[in-house]
């Protein structure tokens, strides 16, 4: 994105999400916080106008990132995260979280850690699928999305579980998602290293 | 620095170096060395962790560590040269847009040789080249258009005519180094003036509008080009003229 301070696109299967970051910019006087930056999230669906589901997603993503952005370094400012869903085929919330993580890094906004997310679905035949498609989610008995902080041994930053499930199924999904997010983190690290190396080479040349 | 270390937010940094481990037995004072953290690093309890992504740098003499990464949104820091646009006049000074979250304050008297009776009268929209004097997270930044220690303008002040455009912070830093290949290549071809602000804003003035636009385009194009490609790009632009 040309005009954004930072941007990233994250795709998993057919699901593709673009995240744009604007900030730290001046916050409106009635919105600003005196000791920290305000984090605002806008989520736009692929088709149609935003609905309450999208508003819920905005609030969920804001809660996840608000604690990890070092907002106290930029009081009285606004960090605006704009997420556009380009194509949705299940696991949209984890793709949105991953795209936003990368975009915040691109914008140079200070973060306590990288946040990576993965979605898992328990199907009617008791198998579990990571990164389910929309079809799999519609047929599943329960779906779970977890987001973890990189390098942290504390629990997940974001948990969304829907459907009927047992604690065993929940724990199994938790473990699967924890493994999946590690792989996502490795992928992000490679992507960021590629970009930084390219920039560093040009500076050194 | 043998290998380039790229860090991500959340990475714990090991600030001990190979030389330290051998010295620790012989020189006990070195064990409690003070480590100075620059941009991109914070201290979390006992450890140092990165908060932005970029290349990890360290200076062994001053024991300073920092992360160098490129971004587009400027955060003001004291002592940096910036190019700004006057957006308002107030009683105590001008409000200047330098690209940071809040506009900077430029006092009326912060110019060479300015007194209460004799001070410059800048219109809204004037481009100025200044130096950041006050910059912290809780206050609006302040700039001055002269060196307050010597009283001389040293190149700061109003920039008349010409054209100002925006670029990334990384490109701006590279341009400040006067050996920047694109500026050297352009200098061989056309006469021009340039003022580079580390806030990602560059002001260019050449003889004619066409030449000014040419210089501006050449600088913008050089973002991802290395020295050789820069020279080639400038050559092609000058030929087309």
Coordinates of C-alpha atoms in Angstrom, one line a residue:
Chain A
X1 CA 0.0 0.0 0.0
X2 CA 1.6 3.3 -1.1
X3 CA 0.1 5.7 1.4
X4 CA 0.1 3.6 4.5
X5 CA 2.9 3.8 7.0
X6 CA 3.1 0.0 7.0
X7 CA 1.2 -2.8 5.2
X8 CA 1.2 -6.5 4.7
X9 CA -0.8 -9.2 3.0
X10 CA -1.3 -12.6 4.5
X11 CA -2.8 -15.6 2.6
X12 CA -3.6 -19.1 3.8
X13 CA -5.3 -21.3 1.3
X14 CA -7.9 -19.1 -0.5
X15 CA -8.2 -16.7 2.4
X16 CA -6.4 -13.5 1.7
X17 CA -6.2 -10.4 4.0
X18 CA -4.5 -7.0 3.6
X19 CA -3.7 -5.0 6.7
X20 CA -2.7 -1.3 6.6
X21 CA -1.3 0.7 9.4
X22 CA -1.4 4.5 9.9
X23 CA 0.5 5.9 12.8
X24 CA 1.5 7.1 15.2
X25 CA -0.6 10.1 14.0
X26 CA -2.4 12.8 15.8
X27 CA -5.4 11.6 17.7
X28 CA -8.6 13.7 17.9
X29 CA -8.7 15.6 21.2
X30 CA -11.8 13.7 22.4
X31 CA -10.2 10.4 21.6
X32 CA -6.7 10.8 22.7
X33 CA -5.2 9.2 25.9
X34 CA -2.7 11.2 27.8
X35 CA -0.3 8.4 28.6
X36 CA -0.6 6.1 25.7
X37 CA -1.5 5.7 22.0
X38 CA -5.0 4.9 21.1
X39 CA -5.4 1.8 18.9
X40 CA -8.2 1.8 16.4
X41 CA -9.1 -1.1 14.1
X42 CA -11.3 -1.0 11.0
X43 CA -12.3 -4.3 9.4
X44 CA -13.8 -4.3 5.9
X45 CA -15.4 -7.5 4.6
X46 CA -14.8 -8.7 1.0
X47 CA -18.4 -8.0 -0.1
X48 CA -20.9 -5.5 1.2
X49 CA -20.8 -3.0 4.0
X50 CA -19.4 -3.9 7.5
X51 CA -21.9 -5.7 9.7
X52 CA -22.0 -6.5 13.4
X53 CA -19.8 -9.5 12.9
X54 CA -17.1 -7.3 11.4
X55 CA -17.5 -4.9 14.4
X56 CA -16.9 -7.8 16.7
X57 CA -13.8 -8.7 14.8
X58 CA -12.5 -5.2 15.0
X59 CA -13.0 -5.2 18.8
X60 CA -11.3 -8.7 19.1
X61 CA -8.3 -7.6 17.1
X62 CA -8.0 -4.3 19.0
X63 CA -8.0 -6.1 22.3
X64 CA -5.3 -8.5 21.1
X65 CA -2.9 -5.9 19.8
X66 CA -3.6 -3.1 22.3
X67 CA -1.6 -4.8 25.0
X68 CA 1.3 -5.8 22.8
X69 CA 1.9 -2.4 21.1
X70 CA 4.2 -0.3 23.3
X71 CA 1.6 2.5 23.4
X72 CA 3.3 4.3 26.3
X73 CA 6.1 5.4 23.9
X74 CA 3.6 7.5 22.0
X75 CA 1.1 9.3 24.2
X76 CA -1.7 11.3 22.6
X77 CA -1.4 9.6 19.3
X78 CA -3.4 7.2 17.3
X79 CA -2.4 3.9 15.6
X80 CA -5.0 3.0 13.1
X81 CA -5.2 -0.5 11.7
X82 CA -7.3 -1.0 8.6
X83 CA -7.9 -4.6 7.6
X84 CA -9.4 -5.5 4.2
X85 CA -10.6 -9.0 3.5
X86 CA -9.8 -9.7 -0.1
X87 CA -11.1 -13.2 -0.3
X88 CA -12.6 -15.2 2.6
X89 CA -12.6 -19.0 2.8
X90 CA -12.5 -19.8 6.5
X91 CA -9.8 -18.9 9.1
X92 CA -10.3 -15.2 8.5
X93 CA -9.6 -14.1 12.0
X94 CA -6.3 -15.8 12.2
X95 CA -5.3 -14.5 8.8
X96 CA -6.3 -11.0 9.9
X97 CA -4.2 -11.2 13.1
X98 CA -1.2 -12.5 11.2
X99 CA -1.5 -9.8 8.5
X100 CA -1.8 -7.1 11.2
X101 CA 1.3 -8.4 13.0
X102 CA 3.4 -8.2 9.8
X103 CA 2.0 -4.8 8.9
X104 CA 2.8 -3.3 12.4
X105 CA 6.4 -4.6 11.9
X106 CA 6.5 -3.0 8.5
X107 CA 5.3 0.3 10.0
X108 CA 8.0 0.2 12.7
X109 CA 5.5 0.4 15.5
X110 CA 7.2 -0.9 18.7
X111 CA 5.8 -4.3 19.7
X112 CA 6.5 -6.4 22.8
X113 CA 6.5 -9.5 20.6
X114 CA 5.2 -11.0 17.4
X115 CA 1.6 -12.3 17.5
X116 CA 0.7 -15.3 15.4
X117 CA -2.6 -17.0 15.1
X118 CA -4.1 -20.2 13.8
X119 CA -7.5 -21.7 13.5
X120 CA -8.5 -25.3 14.1
X121 CA -11.8 -27.1 13.5
X122 CA -13.2 -30.4 15.0
X123 CA -15.2 -32.2 12.4
X124 CA -18.2 -34.4 12.8
X125 CA -16.0 -37.5 12.3
X126 CA -13.8 -36.4 15.3
X127 CA -10.8 -35.4 13.1
X128 CA -9.3 -32.0 13.6
X129 CA -8.2 -29.8 10.7
X130 CA -5.9 -26.8 11.0
X131 CA -6.7 -23.8 8.8
X132 CA -10.1 -25.1 7.9
X133 CA -11.9 -23.8 4.8
X134 CA -15.3 -22.2 5.0
X135 CA -16.9 -25.5 4.0
X136 CA -15.1 -27.4 6.7
X137 CA -16.1 -24.7 9.3
X138 CA -19.8 -24.9 8.3
X139 CA -19.7 -28.7 8.7
X140 CA -17.6 -28.7 11.9
X141 CA -18.8 -29.4 15.4
X142 CA -16.5 -26.7 16.9
X143 CA -13.9 -24.2 15.7
X144 CA -11.2 -22.7 17.7
X145 CA -8.8 -19.8 17.0
X146 CA -5.8 -19.1 19.2
X147 CA -3.3 -16.3 19.0
X148 CA 0.0 -16.6 20.8
X149 CA 2.8 -14.2 21.6
X150 CA 6.2 -15.2 20.2
X151 CA 8.7 -16.5 22.7
X152 CA 6.3 -16.2 25.6
X153 CA 5.4 -19.0 27.9
X154 CA 2.3 -17.4 29.2
X155 CA -1.1 -18.4 27.7
X156 CA -2.7 -17.3 24.5
X157 CA -3.5 -13.6 23.8
X158 CA -6.7 -14.4 21.9
X159 CA -9.0 -17.4 22.1
X160 CA -12.2 -17.8 20.1
X161 CA -14.1 -21.1 20.5
X162 CA -17.5 -21.9 19.0
X163 CA -19.6 -24.9 18.9
X164 CA -19.9 -28.0 21.1
X165 CA -16.7 -29.5 22.3
X166 CA -15.1 -31.4 25.2
X167 CA -12.1 -30.2 27.2
X168 CA -10.0 -32.9 25.6
X169 CA -10.9 -31.6 22.1
X170 CA -10.2 -28.0 23.3
X171 CA -6.8 -29.0 24.6
X172 CA -6.0 -30.9 21.4
X173 CA -6.8 -27.9 19.3
X174 CA -4.8 -25.7 21.6
X175 CA -1.7 -27.9 21.1
X176 CA -2.3 -28.1 17.3
X177 CA -2.6 -24.3 17.0
X178 CA 0.4 -23.7 19.2
X179 CA 2.5 -25.8 16.8
X180 CA 0.9 -24.1 13.8
X181 CA 1.6 -20.6 15.1
X182 CA 5.3 -21.6 15.6
X183 CA 5.4 -22.4 11.9
X184 CA 3.7 -19.2 11.0
X185 CA 6.3 -17.3 13.1
X186 CA 9.1 -19.0 11.3
X187 CA 7.5 -18.0 8.0
X188 CA 7.1 -14.4 9.2
X189 CA 10.7 -14.3 10.3
X190 CA 11.9 -15.5 6.8
X191 CA 9.7 -12.9 5.1
X192 CA 10.9 -10.0 7.4
X193 CA 14.5 -11.1 7.1
X194 CA 14.2 -11.0 3.3
X195 CA 12.8 -7.5 3.4
X196 CA 15.3 -6.1 5.9
X197 CA 18.3 -7.7 4.0
X198 CA 17.2 -6.1 0.8
X199 CA 17.0 -2.7 2.5
X200 CA 20.3 -3.2 4.3
X201 CA 22.1 -4.1 1.1
X202 CA 21.0 -1.0 -0.6
X203 CA 22.1 1.1 2.4
X204 CA 25.5 -0.5 2.4
X205 CA 26.0 -0.3 -1.4
Chain B
X1 CA 30.4 -7.4 12.9
X2 CA 30.9 -10.7 11.1
X3 CA 27.4 -11.7 10.4
X4 CA 24.3 -9.6 10.0
X5 CA 21.8 -10.3 12.7
X6 CA 18.2 -9.5 12.0
X7 CA 15.8 -9.3 14.9
X8 CA 12.1 -9.3 15.3
X9 CA 10.0 -7.8 18.1
X10 CA 10.1 -10.0 21.1
X11 CA 13.6 -11.4 20.4
X12 CA 15.8 -11.5 23.5
X13 CA 19.2 -9.9 22.7
X14 CA 22.4 -11.4 24.1
X15 CA 24.5 -8.4 24.7
X16 CA 27.6 -10.2 25.8
X17 CA 30.3 -10.4 23.1
X18 CA 33.0 -13.0 22.5
X19 CA 35.8 -10.8 23.9
X20 CA 33.9 -10.3 27.2
X21 CA 34.0 -14.0 28.2
X22 CA 37.8 -14.2 28.0
X23 CA 38.2 -10.9 29.8
X24 CA 35.9 -11.6 32.7
X25 CA 38.5 -13.6 34.6
X26 CA 41.2 -11.0 34.3
X27 CA 39.2 -7.7 34.6
X28 CA 36.4 -7.8 37.2
X29 CA 35.3 -4.2 36.5
X30 CA 34.2 -5.1 33.0
X31 CA 31.5 -7.5 34.3
X32 CA 29.3 -4.7 35.4
X33 CA 29.6 -2.7 32.1
X34 CA 26.8 -0.3 31.3
X35 CA 24.9 -1.2 28.1
X36 CA 23.3 1.8 26.3
X37 CA 20.1 0.9 24.4
X38 CA 19.3 2.9 21.3
X39 CA 16.2 2.8 19.1
X40 CA 14.4 -0.5 18.8
X41 CA 15.5 -2.0 22.1
X42 CA 14.0 -2.0 25.6
X43 CA 14.9 -3.5 28.9
X44 CA 12.4 -6.0 30.2
X45 CA 13.5 -7.0 33.8
X46 CA 16.9 -8.5 33.4
X47 CA 17.0 -9.0 29.6
X48 CA 17.2 -6.8 26.6
X49 CA 14.6 -7.4 23.9
X50 CA 13.9 -5.9 20.5
X51 CA 10.7 -4.0 19.8
X52 CA 11.1 -3.3 16.1
X53 CA 12.4 -5.5 13.2
X54 CA 15.7 -4.7 11.6
X55 CA 19.4 -5.2 11.7
X56 CA 21.0 -5.3 15.1
X57 CA 24.0 -3.0 15.5
X58 CA 26.4 -2.5 18.3
X59 CA 29.3 -0.2 18.9
X60 CA 31.9 -2.0 21.0
X61 CA 33.6 1.3 22.2
X62 CA 30.6 3.0 23.6
X63 CA 28.7 -0.3 24.3
X64 CA 25.6 1.1 22.5
X65 CA 23.2 -1.3 20.9
X66 CA 20.4 -0.4 18.5
X67 CA 18.1 -1.8 15.7
X68 CA 18.2 -0.2 12.3
X69 CA 15.1 -0.6 10.3
X70 CA 13.3 1.4 7.6
X71 CA 9.9 3.1 8.1
X72 CA 7.9 6.0 6.8
X73 CA 6.3 7.7 9.8
X74 CA 8.8 10.1 11.5
X75 CA 9.2 10.3 15.3
X76 CA 11.1 13.4 16.3
X77 CA 14.5 13.2 18.0
X78 CA 16.7 16.0 19.3
X79 CA 19.4 17.3 17.0
X80 CA 18.0 16.0 13.7
X81 CA 17.6 18.2 10.7
X82 CA 14.1 18.3 9.3
X83 CA 12.2 19.9 6.5
X84 CA 8.8 21.2 7.4
X85 CA 5.9 23.3 6.1
X86 CA 4.4 26.2 8.1
X87 CA 0.8 25.5 8.8
X88 CA -0.2 28.2 11.3
X89 CA 1.1 31.4 13.0
X90 CA 0.6 31.8 16.7
X91 CA 1.7 34.4 19.3
X92 CA 4.8 32.6 20.3
X93 CA 5.8 31.0 17.1
X94 CA 4.8 29.1 14.0
X95 CA 3.3 25.6 13.8
X96 CA 5.3 23.5 11.4
X97 CA 4.3 20.2 9.9
X98 CA 7.3 17.9 10.1
X99 CA 5.5 14.7 9.6
X100 CA 5.5 13.6 13.2
X101 CA 2.3 12.8 15.1
X102 CA 2.1 16.4 16.4
X103 CA 3.1 19.6 14.6
X104 CA 6.3 21.2 15.8
X105 CA 6.6 24.7 17.3
X106 CA 9.1 27.1 15.7
X107 CA 9.6 30.2 17.9
X108 CA 9.5 33.6 16.1
X109 CA 13.0 34.4 17.4
X110 CA 14.6 31.1 16.4
X111 CA 16.3 32.5 13.3
X112 CA 19.8 34.0 12.8
X113 CA 20.0 37.6 13.9
X114 CA 16.3 37.8 15.0
X115 CA 15.2 40.3 17.6
X116 CA 11.8 41.5 18.7
X117 CA 11.9 44.3 16.2
X118 CA 13.5 42.4 13.4
X119 CA 12.1 39.0 12.9
X120 CA 11.3 37.1 9.7
X121 CA 7.7 37.0 8.6
X122 CA 6.8 33.6 7.2
X123 CA 3.6 33.0 5.4
X124 CA 1.6 29.8 5.9
X125 CA 2.8 27.3 3.4
X126 CA 6.5 28.3 3.6
X127 CA 9.0 25.5 3.5
X128 CA 11.6 25.7 6.3
X129 CA 14.7 23.7 7.2
X130 CA 15.2 23.4 10.9
X131 CA 16.9 21.5 13.7
X132 CA 14.9 19.6 16.3
X133 CA 15.5 21.1 19.8
X134 CA 12.8 19.5 21.9
X135 CA 11.5 16.0 21.3
X136 CA 10.0 13.6 23.7
X137 CA 6.9 11.5 23.9
X138 CA 4.9 13.8 26.2
X139 CA 5.5 17.2 24.5
X140 CA 5.0 18.6 21.0
X141 CA 8.3 18.8 19.2
X142 CA 10.1 22.1 18.8
X143 CA 12.5 23.2 16.1
X144 CA 14.8 26.1 15.5
X145 CA 16.1 27.6 12.2
X146 CA 19.6 28.4 13.3
X147 CA 22.2 26.9 15.6
X148 CA 21.4 28.4 19.0
X149 CA 25.0 27.7 20.2
X150 CA 26.8 29.7 17.5
X151 CA 23.9 32.0 16.5
X152 CA 24.5 31.3 12.8
X153 CA 22.0 29.9 10.4
X154 CA 24.2 27.1 9.1
X155 CA 21.9 26.4 6.2
X156 CA 18.8 26.4 8.3
X157 CA 15.9 28.8 7.7
X158 CA 13.4 29.5 5.0
X159 CA 13.6 27.5 1.7
X160 CA 12.2 29.6 -1.1
X161 CA 11.0 28.4 -4.5
X162 CA 11.9 24.9 -5.3
X163 CA 9.8 21.8 -4.6
X164 CA 9.3 19.6 -1.5
X165 CA 8.5 15.9 -1.7
X166 CA 8.2 13.0 0.7
X167 CA 10.4 9.8 0.8
X168 CA 11.0 7.0 3.2
X169 CA 13.1 7.6 6.3
X170 CA 15.8 5.1 5.1
X171 CA 16.2 6.9 1.8
X172 CA 16.5 10.3 3.7
X173 CA 19.2 9.0 5.9
X174 CA 21.2 7.7 2.9
X175 CA 20.8 11.0 1.1
X176 CA 22.2 12.9 4.2
X177 CA 25.5 11.1 3.5
X178 CA 26.8 13.4 0.8
X179 CA 28.4 10.6 -1.0
X180 CA 24.9 9.3 -1.9
X181 CA 25.3 8.0 -5.5
X182 CA 22.1 9.6 -6.8
X183 CA 23.1 13.1 -5.6
X184 CA 26.6 12.7 -6.9
X185 CA 25.4 11.5 -10.3
X186 CA 22.9 14.3 -10.6
X187 CA 25.5 16.8 -9.5
X188 CA 27.6 15.9 -12.5
X189 CA 24.7 16.5 -14.8
X190 CA 22.7 19.5 -13.6
X191 CA 23.2 22.3 -11.0
X192 CA 20.7 22.1 -8.1
X193 CA 20.2 22.8 -4.4
X194 CA 18.9 20.1 -2.1
X195 CA 17.9 20.1 1.6
X196 CA 17.3 16.7 3.1
X197 CA 15.3 16.2 6.3
X198 CA 15.6 13.0 8.3
X199 CA 11.8 13.2 8.6
X200 CA 11.5 11.8 5.1
X201 CA 11.0 15.2 3.3
X202 CA 13.4 16.5 0.6
X203 CA 13.4 20.0 -0.9
X204 CA 15.0 20.5 -4.3
X205 CA 15.6 23.7 -6.3
X206 CA 17.1 23.7 -9.8
X207 CA 17.2 26.3 -12.5
X208 CA 13.9 25.5 -14.2
X209 CA 10.7 23.6 -13.3
X210 CA 11.6 20.8 -15.6
X211 CA 15.0 20.3 -14.1
X212 CA 13.6 20.5 -10.6
X213 CA 11.1 17.7 -11.4
X214 CA 13.8 15.7 -13.0
X215 CA 16.0 15.9 -9.9
X216 CA 13.0 15.0 -7.6
X217 CA 12.1 12.0 -9.7
X218 CA 15.6 10.8 -9.8
X219 CA 15.8 10.9 -6.0
X220 CA 12.5 9.2 -5.6
X221 CA 13.5 6.5 -8.0
X222 CA 16.7 5.7 -6.2
X223 CA 14.9 4.1 -3.2
X224 CA 15.6 0.5 -4.2
X225 CA 18.6 1.0 -6.5
X226 CA 22.2 0.4 -5.7
X227 CA 25.0 2.7 -6.7
X228 CA 25.5 1.4 -10.2
X229 CA 21.8 1.3 -11.0
X230 CA 21.5 4.8 -9.6
X231 CA 24.1 6.2 -12.0
X232 CA 22.4 4.4 -14.9
X233 CA 19.0 5.7 -14.0
X234 CA 20.3 9.3 -13.7
X235 CA 22.1 9.0 -17.0
X236 CA 18.8 7.9 -18.7
X237 CA 16.8 10.7 -17.2
X238 CA 19.4 13.3 -18.2
X239 CA 19.5 12.0 -21.8
X240 CA 15.7 12.2 -22.1
X241 CA 15.8 15.8 -21.1

